[in-house]
DNA sequence: TTGAAAGCGATACCAA
DNA sequence: TTGGTATCGCTTTCAA
């Protein structure tokens, strides 16, 4: 295996303490000694073991990031921002994905605790999942991403999804439409909040009474695509002016493609609002009106928050809900404010 | 801090050895003892330190993944596949990005070696970068992603980019065109290979002599977009039938949008081939003909390869260049074979 | 300016 | 079936 500090000490004819001092850049080493030691170190490309160091120091300079799936575009921006911050602070990043399975999420958390990560950034499947409960029980600093807990006093950084749903809803009710449709996917706190905000906007539009039909469990691009024909039959959307809120851009694009395929006029007959403002939303066939979250900022803030908690143990709880923004494009007819 | 095996031993009234045995699931522990120990462990939510374990075991069950940038879509599929494999083998993933800076890449490699990762998956900025040289000097198992070394005997998993460029080139020369354009971005081995393959296809088309104009350093969607007007002036692409190979889908989409903006007919006048087959290529305004790489498979194979090297030290070198595939869509006029 | 020895939190070997 | 002790590779006193 690789050399140890002991080997280097022997070859340099000094004690391990001296090697350690040189490694630490201590000034209390005679110059000639230091140079002799450095020569030996370089000769063998010796790199000290952080494993051993971590054991002595009782810290690892590592944090864990747990997300649902790596291919979730949401994750990419978060992770990117997080990693950028960590590099400036000399922290390492341990990454794992829960694949939407609570047992897996839980086991990852336990694993990371065993690895003695100094803190955890987690986008939980559910803010009351056993994993979060476990973290809460232990004294590990952690920050929730894209969720907030009503049960634990957990720090979190997320978007104000109620406000986001409200933005989508109030934009649509202002349009010239006869009915509203709400399309949702996987159950998740963030989605529930969007729905809540959406309904709040609808019920505030007192001047008119609009029906809302909801379709649940529409999760993928393909699901969205297939939904188009169903909506034509069940909601006559090819003739009845409709406003549709899809709680996820990817699905919204599927629905949009389905609608275009069926020659439904967008935005003349159907107006569509998505959620996320993913990269391609702006350049899609019909650019998509959507609600934008600043994911990069979320990642940055969460990472900084976590590092602050790690350093400064007594930090109070912070719940941060960043304001979303409505981006009006050609899939609806409103003007950008 | 958290409890140690010693604390548990004391409270359970046994030795640390016994705790260790219970932890390891050893059968050589009396049932009543085991239960007593487990009770104490659960009571305190004790989790053994992998840091200490790693020190004794001289292995960390961790591998490192180094990529250029996390927001590179290429990375997402790779990382996703890698992580999936690692979970089945109980390995942890340490992730870091080089941001296209060789010094940063080098320092990440050193850091990961200090962390004693058992192996490294690296998409090097350059296969002859100091980082790869360093890895080669040491006895760390590593696998190159999206690159291959001509200098070291390094394992690698990549696409056969020469073949990919050739596919694009030979598809274009078969079309009814009067000139060829080649658009490239950042310098990278994989790009050079695509260019080489492209030119090989052109020179093989002996029956006709087609000029090739090359534009370099076109890196982003925006660069591609702006290039459209330049090509109109310098290469009369609005009237002269042209075949364009862009070595990257994202840039190709920029160029496509620029062309459409200028009312250039695609594919009637200009035919466009991209590279990567990113998700949106199939659903773009004009679906993009492109060369597809199986990134998911690359990640899987590379991870398995690395794990094999870790376990079975004497493994011989393997250079794997996966075959790319031409996906013909509406941005060119050819038929799908 | 240097070194000896204890300790970090586990495991492994050898005895009992 | 259990426990004592050395050990992993480093840092940190404390003395010299």
XYZ file of C-alpha atoms (C1' of nucleotides) in Angstrom:
706
model
C 0.000 0.000 0.000
C 0.935 3.619 0.085
C 3.640 4.989 2.302
C 2.962 6.219 5.791
C 4.322 9.125 7.710
C 6.488 6.612 9.485
C 8.254 5.527 6.308
C 8.956 9.117 5.408
C 10.268 9.827 8.889
C 12.611 6.880 8.745
C 14.003 7.760 5.368
C 14.442 11.408 6.303
C 16.047 10.430 9.591
C 13.640 12.449 11.729
C 10.573 11.730 13.852
C 7.025 11.547 12.605
C 6.335 14.641 14.615
C 8.676 16.592 12.409
C 7.034 15.298 9.254
C 3.712 16.278 10.666
C 5.048 19.759 11.339
C 6.337 20.139 7.822
C 3.009 18.953 6.458
C 1.217 21.500 8.570
C 3.560 24.236 7.382
C 4.680 24.925 10.913
C 7.387 27.544 11.251
C 9.095 25.683 14.075
C 11.211 23.523 11.817
C 14.769 24.281 10.810
C 14.959 25.166 7.153
C 17.443 22.497 6.293
C 15.296 19.885 8.001
C 12.203 21.020 6.197
C 13.928 20.797 2.858
C 15.281 17.367 3.570
C 11.808 16.189 4.509
C 10.160 17.779 1.500
C 12.650 16.064 -0.771
C 11.717 12.670 0.598
C 8.011 13.461 0.376
C 8.289 14.496 -3.229
C 10.519 11.647 -4.161
C 7.829 9.199 -3.149
C 4.789 11.310 -4.021
C 3.721 10.820 -0.456
C 0.227 12.041 0.388
C -0.851 11.909 4.029
C -3.951 9.901 4.823
C -6.965 12.047 5.536
C -8.556 8.972 7.046
C -6.008 8.980 9.859
C -6.116 12.738 10.126
C -9.873 12.712 10.368
C -9.704 10.232 13.175
C -7.407 12.443 15.223
C -9.095 15.684 14.320
C -12.550 14.255 14.786
C -13.714 16.065 11.683
C -13.850 15.063 8.062
C -14.336 18.231 6.031
C -16.998 16.403 4.123
C -20.676 17.016 3.691
C -23.309 14.782 2.172
C -25.856 15.685 -0.470
C -28.900 13.482 -0.854
C -31.316 14.025 -3.698
C -34.087 11.987 -5.257
C -32.445 11.308 -8.575
C -29.351 12.588 -10.225
C -31.053 13.041 -13.552
C -33.572 15.391 -12.020
C -32.715 18.727 -13.641
C -33.579 20.353 -10.384
C -30.663 18.571 -8.823
C -28.116 19.592 -11.386
C -28.298 23.290 -10.599
C -28.378 22.675 -6.874
C -25.421 20.331 -6.871
C -23.462 22.587 -9.107
C -23.908 25.549 -6.791
C -23.237 23.467 -3.704
C -20.030 22.057 -5.076
C -18.805 25.487 -6.060
C -19.220 26.728 -2.515
C -17.631 23.641 -1.002
C -14.517 23.978 -3.109
C -13.880 27.458 -1.780
C -14.105 26.105 1.751
C -12.079 22.981 1.161
C -14.906 20.595 1.839
C -15.517 17.372 -0.025
C -18.888 16.329 -1.367
C -20.429 12.923 -0.919
C -23.365 12.367 -3.221
C -26.156 9.851 -3.176
C -29.652 9.493 -4.591
C -32.688 8.044 -2.892
C -34.573 7.035 -6.048
C -37.763 8.102 -4.319
C -37.487 5.206 -1.876
C -37.761 6.072 1.773
C -35.833 3.030 2.987
C -33.044 3.855 0.633
C -33.040 7.454 1.764
C -32.871 6.333 5.337
C -30.052 3.940 4.749
C -28.084 6.604 2.899
C -28.472 8.955 5.832
C -27.198 6.317 8.219
C -24.313 5.547 5.959
C -23.330 9.150 5.713
C -23.487 9.530 9.448
C -21.184 6.560 9.774
C -18.864 8.264 7.352
C -18.996 11.125 9.830
C -19.961 13.756 7.294
C -20.067 17.015 9.146
C -23.400 18.026 7.745
C -26.097 16.973 5.351
C -27.989 18.668 2.573
C -31.085 16.685 1.834
C -33.984 17.069 -0.539
C -36.242 14.677 1.336
C -38.844 12.520 -0.312
C -41.083 13.702 2.447
C -40.170 16.173 5.192
C -41.492 13.777 7.812
C -39.685 10.749 6.484
C -37.748 8.519 8.885
C -34.531 9.925 7.462
C -35.317 13.451 8.579
C -36.581 12.177 11.876
C -33.308 10.357 12.370
C -31.287 13.448 11.560
C -33.374 15.436 13.943
C -32.645 12.959 16.742
C -28.922 13.187 16.279
C -26.827 16.264 16.552
C -25.888 16.502 12.887
C -26.269 19.857 11.202
C -28.559 19.494 8.215
C -30.519 21.659 5.821
C -33.635 20.603 3.968
C -33.780 21.391 0.273
C -37.031 21.947 -1.569
C -39.029 21.045 1.538
C -39.753 22.370 4.967
C -40.732 20.589 8.086
C -43.745 21.431 10.172
C -42.790 18.768 12.666
C -39.115 19.385 13.376
C -37.251 22.601 13.797
C -35.200 21.978 10.697
C -33.431 24.580 8.632
C -34.571 24.690 5.073
C -34.102 26.466 1.804
C -36.881 26.155 -0.692
C -39.095 28.078 -3.061
C -42.318 29.558 -1.821
C -44.383 27.112 -3.801
C -47.687 28.414 -2.531
C -46.754 31.772 -3.999
C -45.665 30.010 -7.185
C -48.978 28.237 -7.597
C -50.739 31.490 -6.863
C -48.788 33.268 -9.602
C -49.764 30.618 -12.111
C -53.394 30.643 -11.019
C -53.894 34.374 -10.961
C -52.278 34.717 -14.353
C -54.668 32.185 -15.845
C -57.868 33.494 -14.278
C -57.139 36.873 -15.821
C -57.235 35.375 -19.287
C -60.239 34.947 -21.544
C -61.076 31.370 -20.613
C -64.106 29.272 -19.730
C -62.498 26.544 -17.612
C -59.373 25.670 -15.701
C -57.423 22.447 -15.638
C -54.864 21.418 -13.087
C -52.366 18.693 -13.925
C -50.173 17.248 -11.191
C -47.641 14.441 -10.841
C -45.958 12.647 -7.969
C -47.139 13.614 -4.545
C -44.689 15.886 -2.860
C -44.960 18.714 -0.407
C -43.764 21.177 -3.026
C -46.493 20.064 -5.403
C -49.189 20.229 -2.745
C -48.159 23.791 -2.055
C -48.377 24.748 -5.706
C -51.854 23.291 -5.831
C -52.872 25.166 -2.715
C -51.623 28.458 -4.138
C -53.351 27.783 -7.413
C -56.729 27.192 -5.765
C -56.258 30.272 -3.619
C -55.867 32.370 -6.749
C -58.912 30.771 -8.318
C -61.127 31.394 -5.333
C -59.995 34.991 -5.160
C -61.170 35.624 -8.692
C -64.577 36.432 -7.310
C -65.844 38.175 -10.396
C -66.108 34.896 -12.237
C -66.836 31.332 -11.427
C -64.478 28.969 -13.203
C -64.591 25.234 -12.878
C -61.349 23.422 -12.144
C -60.795 19.850 -13.316
C -57.843 18.124 -11.798
C -55.816 15.278 -13.243
C -53.364 13.572 -10.908
C -50.492 11.209 -11.358
C -49.365 12.655 -14.667
C -45.630 12.281 -14.207
C -43.693 12.167 -17.430
C -43.392 13.853 -20.783
C -45.200 10.889 -22.265
C -47.996 11.035 -19.709
C -48.474 14.676 -20.655
C -48.480 13.850 -24.320
C -51.130 11.155 -23.959
C -53.252 13.357 -21.779
C -54.010 15.676 -24.703
C -56.504 13.360 -26.350
C -58.161 12.605 -23.032
C -58.658 16.292 -22.391
C -60.213 16.726 -25.800
C -62.836 14.132 -25.041
C -63.452 14.856 -21.391
C -63.016 18.615 -21.360
C -63.610 19.641 -24.970
C -60.452 21.670 -24.921
C -60.290 21.920 -28.697
C -63.257 24.240 -28.668
C -63.673 25.459 -25.124
C -61.192 28.128 -24.132
C -59.125 26.678 -21.328
C -56.331 27.580 -18.965
C -54.080 24.735 -17.897
C -51.581 24.706 -15.070
C -49.120 21.829 -15.159
C -46.964 21.668 -12.052
C -43.853 20.637 -13.969
C -42.323 21.929 -17.228
C -41.370 18.587 -18.603
C -44.916 17.300 -18.414
C -46.190 20.627 -19.716
C -44.036 20.176 -22.798
C -45.454 16.724 -23.339
C -48.964 18.099 -23.115
C -48.048 20.953 -25.429
C -46.734 18.536 -28.028
C -49.850 16.449 -27.676
C -52.042 19.492 -28.150
C -50.146 20.659 -31.215
C -50.382 17.174 -32.645
C -54.156 17.404 -32.233
C -54.140 20.850 -33.831
C -55.399 22.547 -30.729
C -54.567 26.260 -30.883
C -52.066 27.394 -28.265
C -52.451 29.994 -26.876
C -55.618 30.961 -28.808
C -57.769 28.181 -27.409
C -55.658 26.627 -24.721
C -53.281 28.563 -22.520
C -50.602 26.666 -20.684
C -48.475 27.449 -17.649
C -45.645 25.192 -16.485
C -43.401 25.198 -13.454
C -39.608 25.257 -13.089
C -38.395 27.275 -16.064
C -36.074 24.557 -17.228
C -33.538 25.526 -19.870
C -35.574 24.542 -22.853
C -38.785 26.230 -21.761
C -37.657 29.467 -23.377
C -36.751 27.900 -26.667
C -39.504 25.384 -27.072
C -41.667 25.233 -30.194
C -44.044 27.473 -28.376
C -42.031 29.087 -25.595
C -43.585 28.130 -22.327
C -45.042 30.449 -19.734
C -43.784 29.100 -16.462
C -42.924 29.773 -12.849
C -39.227 30.116 -12.261
C -37.301 29.080 -9.170
C -33.746 30.241 -8.598
C -32.248 26.844 -8.050
C -28.701 28.013 -8.293
C -29.318 30.456 -5.509
C -31.055 27.768 -3.472
C -28.002 25.578 -3.691
C -25.638 28.376 -2.775
C -27.671 29.557 0.168
C -28.233 26.064 1.474
C -24.541 25.233 1.307
C -23.529 28.428 3.055
C -26.200 27.904 5.651
C -24.987 24.407 6.341
C -21.348 25.455 6.607
C -22.341 28.193 9.008
C -24.183 25.671 11.149
C -21.195 23.376 11.147
C -18.802 26.041 12.285
C -21.021 27.861 14.625
C -22.949 25.201 16.459
C -25.443 27.330 18.298
C -27.091 28.764 15.220
C -30.821 29.337 15.334
C -33.192 27.772 12.867
C -33.782 29.450 9.543
C -36.591 28.729 7.154
C -35.983 30.338 3.800
C -38.644 30.367 1.123
C -37.332 32.134 -1.938
C -39.855 34.009 -4.047
C -40.687 32.422 -7.407
C -41.223 34.486 -10.543
C -43.789 34.184 -13.302
C -42.189 34.179 -16.736
C -44.759 34.970 -19.383
C -44.100 33.563 -22.822
C -46.157 32.578 -25.854
C -48.038 29.644 -24.345
C -50.330 32.173 -22.668
C -51.557 35.527 -23.871
C -50.775 37.748 -20.906
C -48.242 40.509 -21.129
C -45.123 40.275 -19.071
C -45.605 42.680 -16.159
C -19.486 14.370 20.030
C -21.004 11.083 19.135
C -20.578 7.987 21.185
C -17.766 5.521 20.634
C -17.663 1.786 20.762
C -16.032 2.222 24.149
C -19.030 4.025 25.616
C -21.336 1.333 24.362
C -19.091 -1.371 25.787
C -19.037 0.254 29.166
C -22.776 0.717 29.352
C -23.426 -2.812 28.173
C -20.855 -4.176 30.591
C -18.876 -6.013 27.945
C -15.666 -5.419 25.999
C -15.342 -3.428 22.817
C -14.489 -6.666 21.080
C -17.934 -7.975 21.812
C -19.558 -4.830 20.474
C -17.475 -5.156 17.374
C -18.653 -8.723 16.993
C -22.269 -7.777 17.326
C -21.769 -5.036 14.770
C -20.200 -7.482 12.379
C -23.075 -9.894 12.871
C -20.734 -12.554 14.157
C -22.395 -15.740 15.327
C -19.936 -16.224 18.147
C -21.892 -14.116 20.606
C -24.364 -15.451 23.119
C -27.875 -14.419 22.227
C -28.566 -12.738 25.517
C -25.372 -10.735 25.175
C -26.176 -9.711 21.654
C -29.593 -8.490 22.671
C -28.240 -6.557 25.586
C -25.725 -4.870 23.314
C -28.257 -4.123 20.611
C -30.502 -2.500 23.164
C -27.771 -0.115 24.219
C -26.859 0.624 20.612
C -30.419 1.441 19.714
C -31.038 3.406 22.834
C -28.290 5.823 21.870
C -28.663 5.583 18.091
C -25.039 4.613 18.017
C -23.456 4.422 14.568
C -19.881 3.122 14.352
C -17.326 5.422 12.793
C -16.349 4.401 9.299
C -13.387 6.700 9.662
C -11.924 4.463 12.345
C -12.967 1.338 10.501
C -11.350 2.554 7.325
C -8.121 3.106 9.164
C -7.960 -0.475 10.401
C -9.304 -2.029 7.267
C -7.100 0.115 5.044
C -9.975 0.564 2.644
C -12.669 3.175 2.386
C -15.348 1.764 0.102
C -15.361 5.089 -1.645
C -14.569 6.075 -5.186
C -14.109 9.522 -6.651
C -15.752 10.951 -9.740
C -14.180 13.969 -11.374
C -15.925 15.700 -14.225
C -15.523 19.059 -15.913
C -18.748 20.635 -14.776
C -21.778 19.306 -13.041
C -24.152 21.149 -15.326
C -22.706 19.381 -18.331
C -25.583 17.164 -19.481
C -23.021 14.595 -20.427
C -22.171 14.272 -16.778
C -25.675 13.768 -15.533
C -26.200 10.480 -17.304
C -22.753 9.231 -16.421
C -23.040 10.096 -12.754
C -26.489 8.662 -12.542
C -25.351 5.324 -13.917
C -22.229 5.298 -11.785
C -24.108 5.981 -8.621
C -26.603 3.258 -9.366
C -23.823 0.704 -9.678
C -22.054 1.914 -6.560
C -25.149 1.560 -4.424
C -25.454 -2.093 -5.304
C -21.860 -2.608 -4.211
C -22.026 -0.517 -1.091
C -19.567 2.071 -2.264
C -19.794 5.782 -1.575
C -19.342 8.436 -4.225
C -17.204 11.501 -3.839
C -17.896 14.075 -6.516
C -15.927 17.063 -7.686
C -15.735 19.228 -10.788
C -12.629 20.645 -12.405
C -14.303 23.606 -14.120
C -11.989 23.025 -17.057
C -8.992 24.106 -15.013
C -6.042 21.759 -14.998
C -4.669 22.967 -11.680
C -8.016 22.462 -10.099
C -8.304 19.011 -11.605
C -4.887 18.162 -10.276
C -5.612 19.382 -6.815
C -8.867 17.434 -6.722
C -7.025 14.280 -7.646
C -4.511 14.844 -4.878
C -7.274 15.527 -2.437
C -9.094 12.379 -3.350
C -5.947 10.348 -2.987
C -5.501 11.792 0.469
C -9.035 10.744 1.207
C -7.850 7.315 0.154
C -10.608 6.740 -2.360
C -10.102 3.261 -3.676
C -10.418 4.278 -7.272
C -11.107 7.209 -9.511
C -13.384 7.816 -12.449
C -12.170 10.846 -14.299
C -13.264 12.693 -17.416
C -9.985 14.499 -17.848
C -9.669 17.929 -19.367
C -6.880 16.425 -21.361
C -5.709 12.816 -21.238
C -2.110 13.987 -20.792
C -2.898 16.427 -18.013
C -0.773 16.410 -14.854
C -3.684 14.841 -13.025
C -3.665 11.725 -15.172
C 0.101 11.621 -15.073
C -0.076 11.716 -11.308
C -2.597 8.895 -11.192
C -0.459 6.871 -13.509
C 2.556 7.296 -11.197
C 0.680 6.021 -8.198
C -0.931 2.678 -7.798
C -4.522 3.913 -7.782
C -7.023 2.144 -9.988
C -8.605 4.657 -12.325
C -10.676 4.737 -15.470
C -10.739 7.565 -17.981
C -14.138 8.716 -19.140
C -14.715 10.285 -22.528
C -10.966 10.230 -23.258
C -8.212 7.761 -23.875
C -4.525 8.062 -23.308
C -1.904 7.439 -25.922
C 0.808 8.080 -23.393
C -0.153 5.951 -20.424
C -1.625 2.511 -20.263
C -4.824 3.763 -18.750
C -8.181 2.042 -18.848
C -10.852 4.044 -20.534
C -14.457 4.004 -21.552
C -15.458 6.426 -24.240
C -17.334 6.751 -27.486
C -15.573 6.064 -30.735
C -15.663 9.700 -31.721
C -13.797 9.166 -34.955
C -16.565 6.831 -36.001
C -19.099 9.401 -34.816
C -17.600 12.173 -36.914
C -17.453 9.782 -39.816
C -21.140 8.973 -39.487
C -22.031 12.648 -39.539
C -19.733 13.350 -42.493
C -20.800 10.466 -44.658
C -24.441 11.240 -44.039
C -23.957 14.823 -45.185
C -21.886 14.113 -48.266
C -24.641 11.847 -49.523
C -27.081 14.748 -49.522
C -27.752 17.184 -52.317
C -25.397 19.951 -51.193
C -22.785 22.268 -52.629
C -20.621 22.913 -49.603
C -19.839 21.637 -46.136
C -19.395 23.564 -42.923
C -17.796 22.300 -39.751
C -18.500 24.058 -36.470
C -16.460 23.179 -33.386
C -16.122 24.409 -29.829
C -13.656 23.933 -27.013
C -10.593 21.945 -27.847
C -10.827 18.448 -26.493
C -9.617 15.086 -27.615
C -13.174 13.919 -28.229
C -13.814 16.894 -30.496
C -10.583 16.426 -32.422
C -11.598 12.865 -33.086
C -15.000 13.876 -34.371
C -13.311 16.323 -36.725
C -10.897 13.674 -37.919
C -13.711 11.250 -38.664
C -15.666 13.941 -40.415
C -12.788 14.805 -42.751
C -12.177 11.133 -43.413
C -15.744 10.773 -44.635
C -15.415 13.867 -46.805
C -12.237 12.705 -48.466
C -13.749 9.317 -49.160
C -16.560 10.872 -51.113
C -14.357 10.810 -54.155
C -17.132 11.236 -56.640
C -17.525 14.871 -55.689
C -15.334 17.643 -54.474
C -16.928 19.548 -51.653
C -15.295 22.478 -49.930
C -15.256 22.474 -46.137
C -15.243 25.737 -44.190
C -14.440 25.386 -40.539
C -15.442 27.687 -37.711
C -13.746 27.122 -34.376
C -14.405 28.273 -30.858
C -18.169 28.268 -31.189
C -19.021 27.079 -27.715
C -22.470 28.040 -26.565
C -26.063 28.158 -27.713
C -25.639 31.899 -28.157
C -22.450 31.521 -30.171
C -24.335 29.182 -32.460
C -27.223 31.575 -32.751
C -24.983 34.504 -33.692
C -23.082 32.416 -36.166
C -26.112 32.182 -38.439
C -25.803 35.715 -39.800
C -22.074 35.310 -40.271
C -22.605 32.178 -42.300
C -25.121 33.992 -44.476
C -22.588 36.639 -45.372
C -19.483 34.523 -45.609
C -20.915 31.322 -46.973
C -24.176 32.400 -48.643
C -25.986 29.632 -46.854
C -29.391 31.175 -47.517
C -29.063 30.297 -51.193
C -26.274 27.771 -51.477
C -27.255 24.285 -50.418
C -25.120 23.418 -47.425
C -24.423 20.603 -45.029
C -23.372 21.631 -41.545
C -21.866 19.463 -38.842
C -21.859 20.989 -35.396
C -19.936 18.911 -32.887
C -22.386 19.577 -30.079
C -26.199 19.559 -29.959
C -26.584 22.588 -27.805
C -24.650 24.771 -30.231
C -26.448 23.127 -33.134
C -29.743 24.213 -31.605
C -28.476 27.760 -31.326
C -27.471 27.737 -34.943
C -30.800 26.192 -35.914
C -32.683 28.944 -34.115
C -30.484 31.558 -35.773
C -31.145 30.047 -39.171
C -34.897 29.907 -38.645
C -34.835 33.500 -37.476
C -33.154 34.417 -40.767
C -35.719 32.381 -42.690
C -33.164 29.949 -43.973
C -34.899 26.729 -45.029
C -33.978 23.708 -42.941
C -33.519 21.057 -44.263
C -34.368 22.284 -47.789
C -31.389 24.611 -48.092
C -29.325 23.881 -45.041
C -28.980 20.435 -43.488
C -27.737 20.206 -39.964
C -26.179 17.405 -37.932
C -25.437 17.721 -34.227
C -23.680 15.479 -31.735
C -24.792 13.960 -28.431
C -28.495 13.323 -28.897
C -29.420 15.289 -25.814
C -32.967 14.885 -24.569
C -34.448 17.792 -26.393
C -32.895 17.014 -29.757
C -35.830 14.763 -30.605
C -38.453 17.287 -29.671
C -36.911 20.466 -30.945
C -38.753 22.793 -33.309
C -37.086 20.925 -36.091
C -35.990 17.611 -34.614
C -32.253 17.383 -34.906
C -30.291 14.768 -36.766
C -27.468 13.884 -34.463
C -24.911 11.344 -33.376
C -25.901 9.530 -30.233
C -23.593 8.241 -27.526
C -24.836 5.807 -24.936
C -23.760 7.772 -21.935
C -25.697 5.719 -19.490
C -23.923 2.621 -20.671
C -20.583 4.424 -20.516
C -21.153 5.247 -16.885
C -22.231 1.741 -16.017
C -19.358 0.071 -17.787
C -16.796 2.462 -16.389
C -18.033 1.937 -12.845
C -18.027 -1.837 -13.187
C -14.605 -1.726 -14.766
C -13.262 0.346 -11.916
C -14.740 -1.887 -9.251
C -13.256 -4.886 -10.985
C -9.845 -3.259 -10.981
C -10.182 -2.436 -7.317
C -11.014 -5.966 -6.322
C -8.821 -7.814 -8.687
C -5.601 -5.877 -8.755
C -3.822 -7.608 -11.574
C -6.363 -6.713 -14.233
C -5.043 -5.921 -17.687
C -5.740 -2.650 -19.399
C -8.956 -2.214 -21.298
C -9.712 0.492 -23.810
C -13.361 0.573 -24.640
C -14.695 2.749 -27.431
C -18.425 2.322 -27.696
C -19.950 2.662 -31.136
C -21.970 5.831 -31.712
C -25.187 5.834 -33.721
C -26.519 8.263 -36.286
C -30.055 9.353 -35.551
C -31.643 10.842 -38.608
C -34.383 13.382 -38.018
C -35.878 16.325 -39.867
C -32.868 18.632 -39.828
C -31.449 16.572 -42.689
C -33.208 14.836 -45.557
C -31.710 11.384 -45.396
C -33.790 8.364 -44.547
C -33.112 6.510 -41.388
C -31.271 3.336 -42.427
C 14.154 22.879 17.083
C 13.186 18.104 17.910
C 11.225 13.677 19.673
C 8.656 10.203 22.798
C 4.406 8.778 23.914
C -0.570 9.021 24.321
C -4.753 9.067 21.902
C -8.405 9.130 18.011
C -12.312 4.704 17.289
C -12.481 0.855 15.486
C -10.717 -4.422 14.332
C -7.997 -8.717 14.829
C -5.283 -11.938 16.947
C -4.355 -14.668 20.738
C -5.619 -16.332 25.275
C -8.574 -17.597 28.645
C -18.242 -17.201 24.273
C -15.499 -13.459 25.914
C -11.689 -10.072 26.686
C -6.789 -7.934 26.559
C -3.813 -5.801 23.634
C -1.526 -4.365 19.529
C -2.405 -1.878 15.471
C -4.054 1.280 11.631
C -1.574 6.544 10.310
C -1.728 10.574 11.901
C -1.672 14.873 15.531
C -0.877 16.719 19.927
C 0.925 17.463 24.262
C 4.988 17.572 27.112
C 9.892 17.352 27.777
C 14.294 17.806 26.443
